[in-house]
Amino acid sequence: MTPTTYRTCPRSGLQFESQAEKLMIVNAVTAVVALLVGGILAIGVVLTRWPTIHWLAADTFYMVLTAHGIDMLIFWIIFFEIAVLYFCASTLLRCRIATPKLAWVAYALMLIGAVMNNVAVFQGNSSVMMTSYVPMMAEPAFYLGLILFAVGALIACFIFFGTLVIAKRDKTYQGSVPLVTFGAVVAAIIAVFTITSGAIILIPTFLMSLGVIQSVDPLIYRTIWWAFGHSSQQINVAAHISIWYAVAAIAFGAKPMSERVSRSAFLLYILFLQLASAHHLLADPGVSTAWKVVNTSYFMYFAVLASMIHGLTIPGAIEVAQRAKGFNNGLFEWLRKAPWGNPVFSGMFISLIGFGFLGGISGVMMGTEQLNMIIHNTIYVPGHFHATVVVGTTLSFMALTYFLIPVLFRREMINPGLAKLQPYLFGLSMYFFCLVMMGAGTLGVSRRHWDMAFNGSAMAYEWPGAAYLLMGLVGVAGIAAIVGGALYIYITVGSILWGRKLDTGAVSAKFTPIPPTAPTLVAQSYGSAGFAAPGTFVLAMVFLVSFVLYYFINWKYLSQVWGLS
Amino acid sequence: MSAILPPSERLWWKHPLDRVEGTWIVISLIWCLIMFAMMVGWHIWGKQNLSTETYKTTPELFTRKTQAMVDKYTVRTETEEKIPVVAPPAGSDVYLIARLWSFWPILELEKGKTYRLHLTSMDYNHGFSLQPANINIQIVPGYEHVVKVTPNQAGTFSIVCNEFCGINHHTMVSRLYVK
C-alpha cells in the first residue's frame, strides 16, 4: 500500500485522500477539454443546420457531427463521471482510493482511446455518426479507440467498487453509505452493464473493419449497440440525480425526505432503466410487439415512476430544509428565497426543471411504441436528448464544478459575477433550443441531415415555412447555448490557472472517520402524519398536468395519420 | 448535509413516509399504469400500429420481386432517370427498395385501400420518412419489413431518407402518390 495523506478542506469539511484527489482533478480536467472540443464542433453543427447560413460542406458536416456526438456524449460525460465516482467513494466515505496505480492505467486507457477515436474521425474516413450502424464502416482505429476507452472506464468502475470495500473494511463510516454514494453505486452498476454491451458489439465490429470477420448482422448490431448507447445515458441519469441530491445537501443542508423512498427509487433504476434501449428499435423490423411494449415501457414505466419520485423528493427536501430555516410563508417562499445567485444551486435547479419538463415528458412520449412513429429519426430526437443530456447531465456537472473549484481545486473562482449568470444563459437557451428542435421534429424535419432543401435532388420535398423558421431558431438558440458553455470553460479553466490559491487545510497521514450523527428531531417528527412540502407537491401537480396533456395531444396527432397495421 | 453523509438513523428503512411522498407515489404509479394500458390498448382499438412482420431477404431476391411488380403495374415514368411510377391493385403486395441514394420505384396508391408495403435496404440502414404525413420507419438491410398501410388522404407525398447513409444522404428523397 502506497503511503498517502488526507486533507480536510477548511471550506467544506470534506476529506480528500491525495491519490484520489489527483485522479479526480485529472479526470475532471480531461472531461472539460473534451467539452471544449465538443463545444467548438457544436458551432459547426448549429451553423450548418441553420438553413440561411448552411455553413459547412456535407462531408465536413457529417465528420463534425460524428465527433461532436462522441466527444460530448461519451468522453466529456464519462471522464467527468469517473471523477464523480471517485468523489462519491473516496471523499464522501473518507477513505483511500483502491489501487491508485491501476486507476492511472484506467485513465491512460481512456485518454488513449479518446484521442485515437478523435484522430480517426478527423482523418475523415470515419464519419459514421456516434451510432456507427453496420454495414457502414469506419476505420479500425475508430472502434479500437472506443474499446480502449470502454476498458479504461470499466476498470475505473471496479476501482470505485473496490474503494467501497476499503471504506467498509477500514470502518471509515457507520451504518449505510450516504444516499449520494448509493446513487453513484447505481450509476456504476449500470455502467458495467453498459460498457459490457458496448464491448460485445464493438469488438466484432472492430474485427469486421479489419476484415477478420465477414459481417455483423445490422439488426443485432442495432439491438446490442443500443444496450450500450442508451444505457450510457442512464448512467448519466443516475449520476446527475445523485448530484442533485448532493447539491441540495451542500447548498441547503437538506436531508432526503425519506431515505427509504429515495433509495427504492434508485433501486428501480437498476432493475428497469436499462430496458429503455428498446426506444431506439420501435420503428425497426424483426422485433416483436410484446418485446417492444415490455421494454420500451421499462416494464410498466417503473423507471419513470422512479424519476417522478426523485423529481418530487429533491425539491421536497430543499423545501423542508428551507421551511426549517423559517421560510414558511405561503406555498413558495422557500423557493423565492432560495440562493438564486449561487450557480451551484441555480444550475442544479434549472437542470432539474428542464430535465423533468422537457427531457422527461418528451422521452416518455417518444418511447411510446406507437407514438414513436411520428418522431423516429426526426430532429425531435436530438431535441429530447439535449434536454436530458445537456440540460440534465451537463448543467448538473457544471453546477457541481462551481462547488468543486474552491473545494477540490483550491482556487477562488475568477469572475463570480459571470459564474452567477452562466447557468441562466446556458440552461435557458438550451431550454429554448430543445423546444424549437422538438417543434421542427414534430413537423418531420430529419436529424443528421445536411440539407433540408434537398439540393441536387429531382424530387425535393419542400418543408413547411414553419420548419425553416424553427430550424433558424435552433441556430440562434444553439449559438446562445454555446456562448454559455464557453463561459463555463472560461470560468473553470481560468479559475484553475489564475484563481487565487486557497488554503489547503489540515493534512494528516491517517483518515478521520465520519462521526456518527445523532438522529435529528426533524427526522423523527415528520412522518406519515405530516405534509411537509406542499409547495413541491403543487409543482409536481403542474408537472403531471403538463405531462398528461402533452401525452394525449400526441395520441390525437397519431390518430390522424395513415392507418398502419 | 445528510444526503452526503450516512443516514443518521441506522434503521432508515423503518422511517415513516411523509404524506407528500406517499400521495405522489400513488398518483405517479396510477399514471404509469395508465400509460402502459394506453400502449397495449392502442393495439386493440387503435388504427396505427406498426406491423412486425419481417423476413430475412437478400438484395437479389428483393430486387426480383420488385422488378416483377414494376413490369406488371408501371403506369408512367418520371424524372430524367425515368423512375417507374407503379400503381399496383388495392390490397396487393407493394415493394420499395431503398439504396444509396434513392428509393425505387415511385408508388401510386389509392386512398382508403390497404396495401402490404415491403421495405428493405440494398446496402446501409435507411429511413422511410413519409412527409407531410410524418410516419417514420427504420429500413434495415437484410430484413424485409412488411407494413400494412392505409392512406387516409389523397395527394402527393414525399419519402425522405432520415437515417444517415453517407455523403449524398440529403439527396435521397422520393415521391408517393395517393389518388
PDB file of N, CA and C in Angstrom, chain A residues 59 62 127 175-176 180 217 222 258 260 283-284 286-287 289 297 308 313 369-370 373-374 376-377 442 448 454 457 461 523 527-528 530 532 540 551 555 557-565, chain B residues 2-3 5-7 10 12-13 15 17-19 21 24 31 35-36 39 42-43 47-49 51-52 54 56 123 125 131-132 134 136 138 143 148-150 152 158 162-164 167 169-170 173:
ATOM      1  N   ASP A  59     -19.489  16.733 -46.341  1.00  0.00           N
ATOM      2  CA  ASP A  59     -18.564  15.766 -45.719  1.00  0.00           C
ATOM      3  C   ASP A  59     -18.028  16.285 -44.388  1.00  0.00           C
ATOM      4  N   TYR A  62     -20.809  16.043 -41.639  1.00  0.00           N
ATOM      5  CA  TYR A  62     -21.029  14.712 -41.052  1.00  0.00           C
ATOM      6  C   TYR A  62     -19.851  14.302 -40.165  1.00  0.00           C
ATOM      7  N   SER A 127     -16.801   9.031 -40.719  1.00  0.00           N
ATOM      8  CA  SER A 127     -17.993   9.840 -40.434  1.00  0.00           C
ATOM      9  C   SER A 127     -19.211   8.933 -40.419  1.00  0.00           C
ATOM     10  N   GLY A 175     -22.984   2.437   9.638  1.00  0.00           N
ATOM     11  CA  GLY A 175     -24.326   2.299   9.059  1.00  0.00           C
ATOM     12  C   GLY A 175     -24.254   2.162   7.551  1.00  0.00           C
ATOM     13  N   SER A 176     -25.181   2.846   6.877  1.00  0.00           N
ATOM     14  CA  SER A 176     -25.262   2.725   5.426  1.00  0.00           C
ATOM     15  C   SER A 176     -24.461   3.828   4.747  1.00  0.00           C
ATOM     16  N   VAL A 180     -26.044   9.844  -1.695  1.00  0.00           N
ATOM     17  CA  VAL A 180     -25.356  10.230  -2.929  1.00  0.00           C
ATOM     18  C   VAL A 180     -24.409   9.112  -3.378  1.00  0.00           C
ATOM     19  N   ASP A 217     -24.484  -8.751 -38.229  1.00  0.00           N
ATOM     20  CA  ASP A 217     -25.875  -8.547 -38.627  1.00  0.00           C
ATOM     21  C   ASP A 217     -26.347  -7.144 -38.225  1.00  0.00           C
ATOM     22  N   ARG A 222     -27.824  -3.182 -34.071  1.00  0.00           N
ATOM     23  CA  ARG A 222     -28.659  -2.113 -33.517  1.00  0.00           C
ATOM     24  C   ARG A 222     -29.160  -2.480 -32.111  1.00  0.00           C
ATOM     25  N   SER A 258     -37.124  11.047   2.727  1.00  0.00           N
ATOM     26  CA  SER A 258     -37.126   9.705   3.274  1.00  0.00           C
ATOM     27  C   SER A 258     -36.062   8.907   2.541  1.00  0.00           C
ATOM     28  N   ARG A 260     -35.692   5.846   2.571  1.00  0.00           N
ATOM     29  CA  ARG A 260     -36.280   4.636   2.020  1.00  0.00           C
ATOM     30  C   ARG A 260     -36.845   4.887   0.616  1.00  0.00           C
ATOM     31  N   ALA A 283     -39.199   1.448 -34.327  1.00  0.00           N
ATOM     32  CA  ALA A 283     -39.580   1.555 -35.745  1.00  0.00           C
ATOM     33  C   ALA A 283     -38.827   0.521 -36.575  1.00  0.00           C
ATOM     34  N   ASP A 284     -38.228  -0.450 -35.917  1.00  0.00           N
ATOM     35  CA  ASP A 284     -37.411  -1.447 -36.616  1.00  0.00           C
ATOM     36  C   ASP A 284     -38.220  -2.670 -37.033  1.00  0.00           C
ATOM     37  N   GLY A 286     -38.497  -6.829 -37.370  1.00  0.00           N
ATOM     38  CA  GLY A 286     -37.909  -8.000 -36.720  1.00  0.00           C
ATOM     39  C   GLY A 286     -37.963  -8.042 -35.214  1.00  0.00           C
ATOM     40  N   VAL A 287     -38.548  -7.040 -34.575  1.00  0.00           N
ATOM     41  CA  VAL A 287     -38.645  -7.065 -33.119  1.00  0.00           C
ATOM     42  C   VAL A 287     -40.130  -7.191 -32.774  1.00  0.00           C
ATOM     43  N   THR A 289     -43.871  -7.224 -31.009  1.00  0.00           N
ATOM     44  CA  THR A 289     -44.642  -6.199 -30.307  1.00  0.00           C
ATOM     45  C   THR A 289     -44.519  -6.360 -28.797  1.00  0.00           C
ATOM     46  N   SER A 297     -41.482   0.379 -22.155  1.00  0.00           N
ATOM     47  CA  SER A 297     -42.156   0.980 -21.003  1.00  0.00           C
ATOM     48  C   SER A 297     -41.371   0.729 -19.719  1.00  0.00           C
ATOM     49  N   MET A 308     -40.013  10.214 -11.420  1.00  0.00           N
ATOM     50  CA  MET A 308     -41.034  11.121 -10.883  1.00  0.00           C
ATOM     51  C   MET A 308     -40.865  11.245  -9.363  1.00  0.00           C
ATOM     52  N   THR A 313     -38.840  14.350  -4.574  1.00  0.00           N
ATOM     53  CA  THR A 313     -38.152  14.316  -3.272  1.00  0.00           C
ATOM     54  C   THR A 313     -36.995  15.298  -3.205  1.00  0.00           C
ATOM     55  N   GLU A 369     -44.606   3.049 -27.890  1.00  0.00           N
ATOM     56  CA  GLU A 369     -44.377   2.294 -29.126  1.00  0.00           C
ATOM     57  C   GLU A 369     -44.991   2.955 -30.363  1.00  0.00           C
ATOM     58  N   GLN A 370     -46.286   3.266 -30.293  1.00  0.00           N
ATOM     59  CA  GLN A 370     -46.933   3.801 -31.498  1.00  0.00           C
ATOM     60  C   GLN A 370     -46.539   5.256 -31.748  1.00  0.00           C
ATOM     61  N   MET A 373     -43.582   6.413 -33.993  1.00  0.00           N
ATOM     62  CA  MET A 373     -43.628   6.511 -35.457  1.00  0.00           C
ATOM     63  C   MET A 373     -43.717   7.945 -35.949  1.00  0.00           C
ATOM     64  N   ILE A 374     -44.227   8.856 -35.121  1.00  0.00           N
ATOM     65  CA  ILE A 374     -44.334  10.236 -35.608  1.00  0.00           C
ATOM     66  C   ILE A 374     -43.086  11.061 -35.278  1.00  0.00           C
ATOM     67  N   HIS A 376     -39.661   9.202 -34.965  1.00  0.00           N
ATOM     68  CA  HIS A 376     -38.436   8.405 -35.143  1.00  0.00           C
ATOM     69  C   HIS A 376     -37.482   9.061 -36.145  1.00  0.00           C
ATOM     70  N   ASN A 377     -36.238   9.258 -35.713  1.00  0.00           N
ATOM     71  CA  ASN A 377     -35.196   9.849 -36.565  1.00  0.00           C
ATOM     72  C   ASN A 377     -35.490  11.259 -37.054  1.00  0.00           C
ATOM     73  N   THR A 442     -41.561  17.714 -34.825  1.00  0.00           N
ATOM     74  CA  THR A 442     -42.995  17.435 -34.941  1.00  0.00           C
ATOM     75  C   THR A 442     -43.463  17.684 -36.371  1.00  0.00           C
ATOM     76  N   ARG A 448     -29.613  14.462 -38.365  1.00  0.00           N
ATOM     77  CA  ARG A 448     -28.424  14.027 -39.103  1.00  0.00           C
ATOM     78  C   ARG A 448     -28.589  14.238 -40.599  1.00  0.00           C
ATOM     79  N   PHE A 454     -32.762  19.695 -49.789  1.00  0.00           N
ATOM     80  CA  PHE A 454     -32.507  18.549 -50.682  1.00  0.00           C
ATOM     81  C   PHE A 454     -31.845  18.978 -51.988  1.00  0.00           C
ATOM     82  N   SER A 457     -31.502  17.101 -55.692  1.00  0.00           N
ATOM     83  CA  SER A 457     -32.422  16.008 -55.887  1.00  0.00           C
ATOM     84  C   SER A 457     -33.562  16.439 -56.810  1.00  0.00           C
ATOM     85  N   TYR A 461     -38.393  17.583 -51.429  1.00  0.00           N
ATOM     86  CA  TYR A 461     -39.601  17.861 -50.667  1.00  0.00           C
ATOM     87  C   TYR A 461     -39.474  19.254 -50.083  1.00  0.00           C
ATOM     88  N   ALA A 523     -36.050  14.614  11.661  1.00  0.00           N
ATOM     89  CA  ALA A 523     -36.203  13.296  11.064  1.00  0.00           C
ATOM     90  C   ALA A 523     -37.238  12.470  11.804  1.00  0.00           C
ATOM     91  N   GLY A 527     -43.440  12.583   9.581  1.00  0.00           N
ATOM     92  CA  GLY A 527     -43.684  11.205   9.229  1.00  0.00           C
ATOM     93  C   GLY A 527     -44.966  11.135   8.450  1.00  0.00           C
ATOM     94  N   SER A 528     -45.646  10.045   8.544  1.00  0.00           N
ATOM     95  CA  SER A 528     -46.833   9.876   7.716  1.00  0.00           C
ATOM     96  C   SER A 528     -47.936  10.855   8.084  1.00  0.00           C
ATOM     97  N   GLY A 530     -47.438  14.115   8.493  1.00  0.00           N
ATOM     98  CA  GLY A 530     -47.169  15.460   8.007  1.00  0.00           C
ATOM     99  C   GLY A 530     -47.473  15.643   6.535  1.00  0.00           C
ATOM    100  N   ALA A 532     -45.161  17.806   4.544  1.00  0.00           N
ATOM    101  CA  ALA A 532     -44.043  18.706   4.814  1.00  0.00           C
ATOM    102  C   ALA A 532     -43.689  19.619   3.655  1.00  0.00           C
ATOM    103  N   ALA A 540     -45.283  19.580  -8.490  1.00  0.00           N
ATOM    104  CA  ALA A 540     -45.368  18.235  -9.057  1.00  0.00           C
ATOM    105  C   ALA A 540     -46.688  18.045  -9.798  1.00  0.00           C
ATOM    106  N   TYR A 551     -49.010  14.222 -23.503  1.00  0.00           N
ATOM    107  CA  TYR A 551     -49.091  12.811 -23.882  1.00  0.00           C
ATOM    108  C   TYR A 551     -50.308  12.569 -24.762  1.00  0.00           C
ATOM    109  N   TRP A 555     -51.235  11.494 -28.907  1.00  0.00           N
ATOM    110  CA  TRP A 555     -52.105  10.401 -29.355  1.00  0.00           C
ATOM    111  C   TRP A 555     -53.123  10.908 -30.362  1.00  0.00           C
ATOM    112  N   TYR A 557     -52.711  13.403 -32.374  1.00  0.00           N
ATOM    113  CA  TYR A 557     -51.943  13.624 -33.590  1.00  0.00           C
ATOM    114  C   TYR A 557     -51.733  12.286 -34.315  1.00  0.00           C
ATOM    115  N   LEU A 558     -51.356  11.266 -33.568  1.00  0.00           N
ATOM    116  CA  LEU A 558     -51.125   9.947 -34.181  1.00  0.00           C
ATOM    117  C   LEU A 558     -52.405   9.410 -34.817  1.00  0.00           C
ATOM    118  N   SER A 559     -53.535   9.637 -34.148  1.00  0.00           N
ATOM    119  CA  SER A 559     -54.789   9.049 -34.634  1.00  0.00           C
ATOM    120  C   SER A 559     -55.175   9.607 -35.998  1.00  0.00           C
ATOM    121  N   GLN A 560     -54.542  10.733 -36.393  1.00  0.00           N
ATOM    122  CA  GLN A 560     -54.904  11.336 -37.683  1.00  0.00           C
ATOM    123  C   GLN A 560     -54.028  10.856 -38.833  1.00  0.00           C
ATOM    124  N   VAL A 561     -52.942  10.143 -38.543  1.00  0.00           N
ATOM    125  CA  VAL A 561     -52.081   9.721 -39.652  1.00  0.00           C
ATOM    126  C   VAL A 561     -52.636   8.456 -40.309  1.00  0.00           C
ATOM    127  N   TRP A 562     -51.982   8.021 -41.373  1.00  0.00           N
ATOM    128  CA  TRP A 562     -52.419   6.847 -42.118  1.00  0.00           C
ATOM    129  C   TRP A 562     -52.641   5.653 -41.204  1.00  0.00           C
ATOM    130  N   GLY A 563     -53.549   4.793 -41.625  1.00  0.00           N
ATOM    131  CA  GLY A 563     -53.718   3.547 -40.887  1.00  0.00           C
ATOM    132  C   GLY A 563     -52.522   2.637 -41.110  1.00  0.00           C
ATOM    133  N   LEU A 564     -52.052   2.052 -40.049  1.00  0.00           N
ATOM    134  CA  LEU A 564     -50.928   1.119 -40.146  1.00  0.00           C
ATOM    135  C   LEU A 564     -51.279  -0.092 -39.307  1.00  0.00           C
ATOM    136  N   SER A 565     -51.023  -1.271 -39.850  1.00  0.00           N
ATOM    137  CA  SER A 565     -51.312  -2.436 -39.021  1.00  0.00           C
ATOM    138  C   SER A 565     -50.375  -3.577 -39.381  1.00  0.00           C
TER     139      SER A 565
ATOM    140  N   SER B   2     -27.097  15.869   4.811  1.00  0.00           N
ATOM    141  CA  SER B   2     -27.226  14.456   5.098  1.00  0.00           C
ATOM    142  C   SER B   2     -27.250  13.544   3.888  1.00  0.00           C
ATOM    143  N   ALA B   3     -27.607  14.073   2.710  1.00  0.00           N
ATOM    144  CA  ALA B   3     -27.568  13.171   1.546  1.00  0.00           C
ATOM    145  C   ALA B   3     -26.131  12.785   1.225  1.00  0.00           C
ATOM    146  N   LEU B   5     -23.946  12.357   3.759  1.00  0.00           N
ATOM    147  CA  LEU B   5     -23.479  11.676   4.979  1.00  0.00           C
ATOM    148  C   LEU B   5     -24.275  10.384   5.147  1.00  0.00           C
ATOM    149  N   PRO B   6     -23.720   9.429   5.868  1.00  0.00           N
ATOM    150  CA  PRO B   6     -24.516   8.230   6.135  1.00  0.00           C
ATOM    151  C   PRO B   6     -25.794   8.626   6.865  1.00  0.00           C
ATOM    152  N   PRO B   7     -26.892   7.914   6.607  1.00  0.00           N
ATOM    153  CA  PRO B   7     -28.159   8.264   7.279  1.00  0.00           C
ATOM    154  C   PRO B   7     -27.963   8.267   8.791  1.00  0.00           C
ATOM    155  N   ARG B  10     -29.852   4.491  11.924  1.00  0.00           N
ATOM    156  CA  ARG B  10     -29.381   3.227  11.373  1.00  0.00           C
ATOM    157  C   ARG B  10     -30.509   2.475  10.679  1.00  0.00           C
ATOM    158  N   TRP B  12     -32.966   3.365   8.808  1.00  0.00           N
ATOM    159  CA  TRP B  12     -33.657   4.354   7.976  1.00  0.00           C
ATOM    160  C   TRP B  12     -34.831   3.767   7.213  1.00  0.00           C
ATOM    161  N   TRP B  13     -34.788   2.482   6.935  1.00  0.00           N
ATOM    162  CA  TRP B  13     -35.902   1.894   6.146  1.00  0.00           C
ATOM    163  C   TRP B  13     -37.184   1.753   6.959  1.00  0.00           C
ATOM    164  N   HIS B  15     -38.211   4.356   8.724  1.00  0.00           N
ATOM    165  CA  HIS B  15     -38.657   5.735   8.872  1.00  0.00           C
ATOM    166  C   HIS B  15     -39.966   5.928   8.104  1.00  0.00           C
ATOM    167  N   LEU B  17     -43.065   7.395   5.903  1.00  0.00           N
ATOM    168  CA  LEU B  17     -43.144   8.261   4.726  1.00  0.00           C
ATOM    169  C   LEU B  17     -43.887   9.539   5.062  1.00  0.00           C
ATOM    170  N   ASP B  18     -43.461  10.613   4.408  1.00  0.00           N
ATOM    171  CA  ASP B  18     -44.260  11.821   4.510  1.00  0.00           C
ATOM    172  C   ASP B  18     -45.458  11.670   3.581  1.00  0.00           C
ATOM    173  N   ARG B  19     -46.545  12.354   3.916  1.00  0.00           N
ATOM    174  CA  ARG B  19     -47.750  12.198   3.099  1.00  0.00           C
ATOM    175  C   ARG B  19     -47.575  12.767   1.693  1.00  0.00           C
ATOM    176  N   GLU B  21     -44.930  12.527  -0.102  1.00  0.00           N
ATOM    177  CA  GLU B  21     -44.293  11.470  -0.884  1.00  0.00           C
ATOM    178  C   GLU B  21     -45.261  10.334  -1.193  1.00  0.00           C
ATOM    179  N   TRP B  24     -47.834  11.295  -3.809  1.00  0.00           N
ATOM    180  CA  TRP B  24     -47.218  11.433  -5.129  1.00  0.00           C
ATOM    181  C   TRP B  24     -46.869  10.062  -5.730  1.00  0.00           C
ATOM    182  N   TRP B  31     -50.575   6.898 -12.967  1.00  0.00           N
ATOM    183  CA  TRP B  31     -50.289   7.474 -14.279  1.00  0.00           C
ATOM    184  C   TRP B  31     -49.428   6.521 -15.114  1.00  0.00           C
ATOM    185  N   MET B  35     -50.467   4.883 -18.730  1.00  0.00           N
ATOM    186  CA  MET B  35     -49.665   4.963 -19.955  1.00  0.00           C
ATOM    187  C   MET B  35     -49.401   3.575 -20.522  1.00  0.00           C
ATOM    188  N   PHE B  36     -49.167   2.634 -19.615  1.00  0.00           N
ATOM    189  CA  PHE B  36     -48.908   1.265 -20.079  1.00  0.00           C
ATOM    190  C   PHE B  36     -50.168   0.695 -20.745  1.00  0.00           C
ATOM    191  N   MET B  39     -50.755   2.050 -24.260  1.00  0.00           N
ATOM    192  CA  MET B  39     -49.921   1.463 -25.320  1.00  0.00           C
ATOM    193  C   MET B  39     -50.454   0.083 -25.723  1.00  0.00           C
ATOM    194  N   TRP B  42     -53.991   0.508 -27.484  1.00  0.00           N
ATOM    195  CA  TRP B  42     -53.948   1.001 -28.866  1.00  0.00           C
ATOM    196  C   TRP B  42     -53.771  -0.150 -29.856  1.00  0.00           C
ATOM    197  N   HIS B  43     -53.151  -1.224 -29.387  1.00  0.00           N
ATOM    198  CA  HIS B  43     -53.024  -2.397 -30.248  1.00  0.00           C
ATOM    199  C   HIS B  43     -54.387  -3.031 -30.495  1.00  0.00           C
ATOM    200  N   LYS B  47     -55.706   2.507 -34.638  1.00  0.00           N
ATOM    201  CA  LYS B  47     -55.557   2.163 -36.052  1.00  0.00           C
ATOM    202  C   LYS B  47     -54.125   2.361 -36.532  1.00  0.00           C
ATOM    203  N   GLN B  48     -53.230   2.781 -35.660  1.00  0.00           N
ATOM    204  CA  GLN B  48     -51.855   2.995 -36.096  1.00  0.00           C
ATOM    205  C   GLN B  48     -50.916   2.135 -35.251  1.00  0.00           C
ATOM    206  N   ASN B  49     -50.693   0.929 -35.717  1.00  0.00           N
ATOM    207  CA  ASN B  49     -49.743   0.059 -35.029  1.00  0.00           C
ATOM    208  C   ASN B  49     -48.791  -0.499 -36.068  1.00  0.00           C
ATOM    209  N   SER B  51     -46.617  -2.891 -37.983  1.00  0.00           N
ATOM    210  CA  SER B  51     -46.539  -4.344 -38.128  1.00  0.00           C
ATOM    211  C   SER B  51     -45.130  -4.823 -37.779  1.00  0.00           C
ATOM    212  N   THR B  52     -45.048  -6.049 -37.291  1.00  0.00           N
ATOM    213  CA  THR B  52     -43.714  -6.599 -37.007  1.00  0.00           C
ATOM    214  C   THR B  52     -43.400  -7.750 -37.960  1.00  0.00           C
ATOM    215  N   THR B  54     -41.723  -9.663 -40.519  1.00  0.00           N
ATOM    216  CA  THR B  54     -40.368  -9.462 -41.058  1.00  0.00           C
ATOM    217  C   THR B  54     -39.824 -10.754 -41.632  1.00  0.00           C
ATOM    218  N   LYS B  56     -36.137 -12.442 -43.537  1.00  0.00           N
ATOM    219  CA  LYS B  56     -34.759 -12.230 -43.998  1.00  0.00           C
ATOM    220  C   LYS B  56     -34.812 -12.147 -45.506  1.00  0.00           C
ATOM    221  N   ASP B 123     -28.221  -1.736 -49.046  1.00  0.00           N
ATOM    222  CA  ASP B 123     -26.855  -1.504 -48.564  1.00  0.00           C
ATOM    223  C   ASP B 123     -26.836  -1.133 -47.076  1.00  0.00           C
ATOM    224  N   ASN B 125     -28.304   1.106 -43.529  1.00  0.00           N
ATOM    225  CA  ASN B 125     -29.574   1.495 -42.925  1.00  0.00           C
ATOM    226  C   ASN B 125     -30.109   2.737 -43.658  1.00  0.00           C
ATOM    227  N   GLN B 131     -43.640  12.245 -45.707  1.00  0.00           N
ATOM    228  CA  GLN B 131     -43.994  13.631 -45.388  1.00  0.00           C
ATOM    229  C   GLN B 131     -45.054  14.140 -46.347  1.00  0.00           C
ATOM    230  N   PRO B 132     -45.937  15.014 -45.927  1.00  0.00           N
ATOM    231  CA  PRO B 132     -46.035  15.585 -44.584  1.00  0.00           C
ATOM    232  C   PRO B 132     -46.862  14.729 -43.618  1.00  0.00           C
ATOM    233  N   ASN B 134     -45.839  12.427 -41.894  1.00  0.00           N
ATOM    234  CA  ASN B 134     -44.944  12.210 -40.761  1.00  0.00           C
ATOM    235  C   ASN B 134     -45.081  10.821 -40.142  1.00  0.00           C
ATOM    236  N   ASN B 136     -42.625   7.505 -39.706  1.00  0.00           N
ATOM    237  CA  ASN B 136     -41.192   7.241 -39.807  1.00  0.00           C
ATOM    238  C   ASN B 136     -40.871   5.803 -39.437  1.00  0.00           C
ATOM    239  N   GLN B 138     -37.788   2.629 -39.741  1.00  0.00           N
ATOM    240  CA  GLN B 138     -36.386   2.296 -39.997  1.00  0.00           C
ATOM    241  C   GLN B 138     -36.321   1.228 -41.095  1.00  0.00           C
ATOM    242  N   TYR B 143     -33.273  -7.321 -44.044  1.00  0.00           N
ATOM    243  CA  TYR B 143     -34.575  -7.617 -43.460  1.00  0.00           C
ATOM    244  C   TYR B 143     -35.675  -7.000 -44.303  1.00  0.00           C
ATOM    245  N   LYS B 148     -48.479  -2.936 -43.248  1.00  0.00           N
ATOM    246  CA  LYS B 148     -49.770  -2.694 -43.893  1.00  0.00           C
ATOM    247  C   LYS B 148     -50.122  -1.228 -43.746  1.00  0.00           C
ATOM    248  N   VAL B 149     -50.285  -0.542 -44.903  1.00  0.00           N
ATOM    249  CA  VAL B 149     -50.585   0.892 -44.838  1.00  0.00           C
ATOM    250  C   VAL B 149     -51.936   1.168 -45.488  1.00  0.00           C
ATOM    251  N   THR B 150     -52.657   2.095 -44.908  1.00  0.00           N
ATOM    252  CA  THR B 150     -53.937   2.530 -45.467  1.00  0.00           C
ATOM    253  C   THR B 150     -53.921   4.053 -45.553  1.00  0.00           C
ATOM    254  N   ASN B 152     -54.988   7.729 -45.798  1.00  0.00           N
ATOM    255  CA  ASN B 152     -56.291   8.326 -45.473  1.00  0.00           C
ATOM    256  C   ASN B 152     -56.464   9.712 -46.095  1.00  0.00           C
ATOM    257  N   SER B 158     -44.026  12.846 -49.954  1.00  0.00           N
ATOM    258  CA  SER B 158     -42.600  12.631 -50.188  1.00  0.00           C
ATOM    259  C   SER B 158     -42.096  11.573 -49.226  1.00  0.00           C
ATOM    260  N   ASN B 162     -34.392   9.406 -43.600  1.00  0.00           N
ATOM    261  CA  ASN B 162     -33.964  10.119 -42.393  1.00  0.00           C
ATOM    262  C   ASN B 162     -33.034   9.284 -41.516  1.00  0.00           C
ATOM    263  N   GLU B 163     -32.344   8.322 -42.131  1.00  0.00           N
ATOM    264  CA  GLU B 163     -31.228   7.678 -41.422  1.00  0.00           C
ATOM    265  C   GLU B 163     -29.962   8.013 -42.197  1.00  0.00           C
ATOM    266  N   PHE B 164     -28.975   8.538 -41.494  1.00  0.00           N
ATOM    267  CA  PHE B 164     -27.742   8.950 -42.158  1.00  0.00           C
ATOM    268  C   PHE B 164     -27.158   7.792 -42.970  1.00  0.00           C
ATOM    269  N   ILE B 167     -22.574  10.525 -47.808  1.00  0.00           N
ATOM    270  CA  ILE B 167     -22.377  11.904 -48.243  1.00  0.00           C
ATOM    271  C   ILE B 167     -23.576  12.492 -48.990  1.00  0.00           C
ATOM    272  N   HIS B 169     -26.722  11.600 -48.622  1.00  0.00           N
ATOM    273  CA  HIS B 169     -27.927  11.339 -47.831  1.00  0.00           C
ATOM    274  C   HIS B 169     -29.020  12.374 -48.100  1.00  0.00           C
ATOM    275  N   HIS B 170     -28.614  13.638 -48.234  1.00  0.00           N
ATOM    276  CA  HIS B 170     -29.615  14.702 -48.383  1.00  0.00           C
ATOM    277  C   HIS B 170     -30.312  14.675 -49.741  1.00  0.00           C
ATOM    278  N   VAL B 173     -34.499  11.301 -51.615  1.00  0.00           N
ATOM    279  CA  VAL B 173     -35.890  11.671 -51.373  1.00  0.00           C
ATOM    280  C   VAL B 173     -36.695  11.252 -52.593  1.00  0.00           C
TER     281      VAL B 173
END
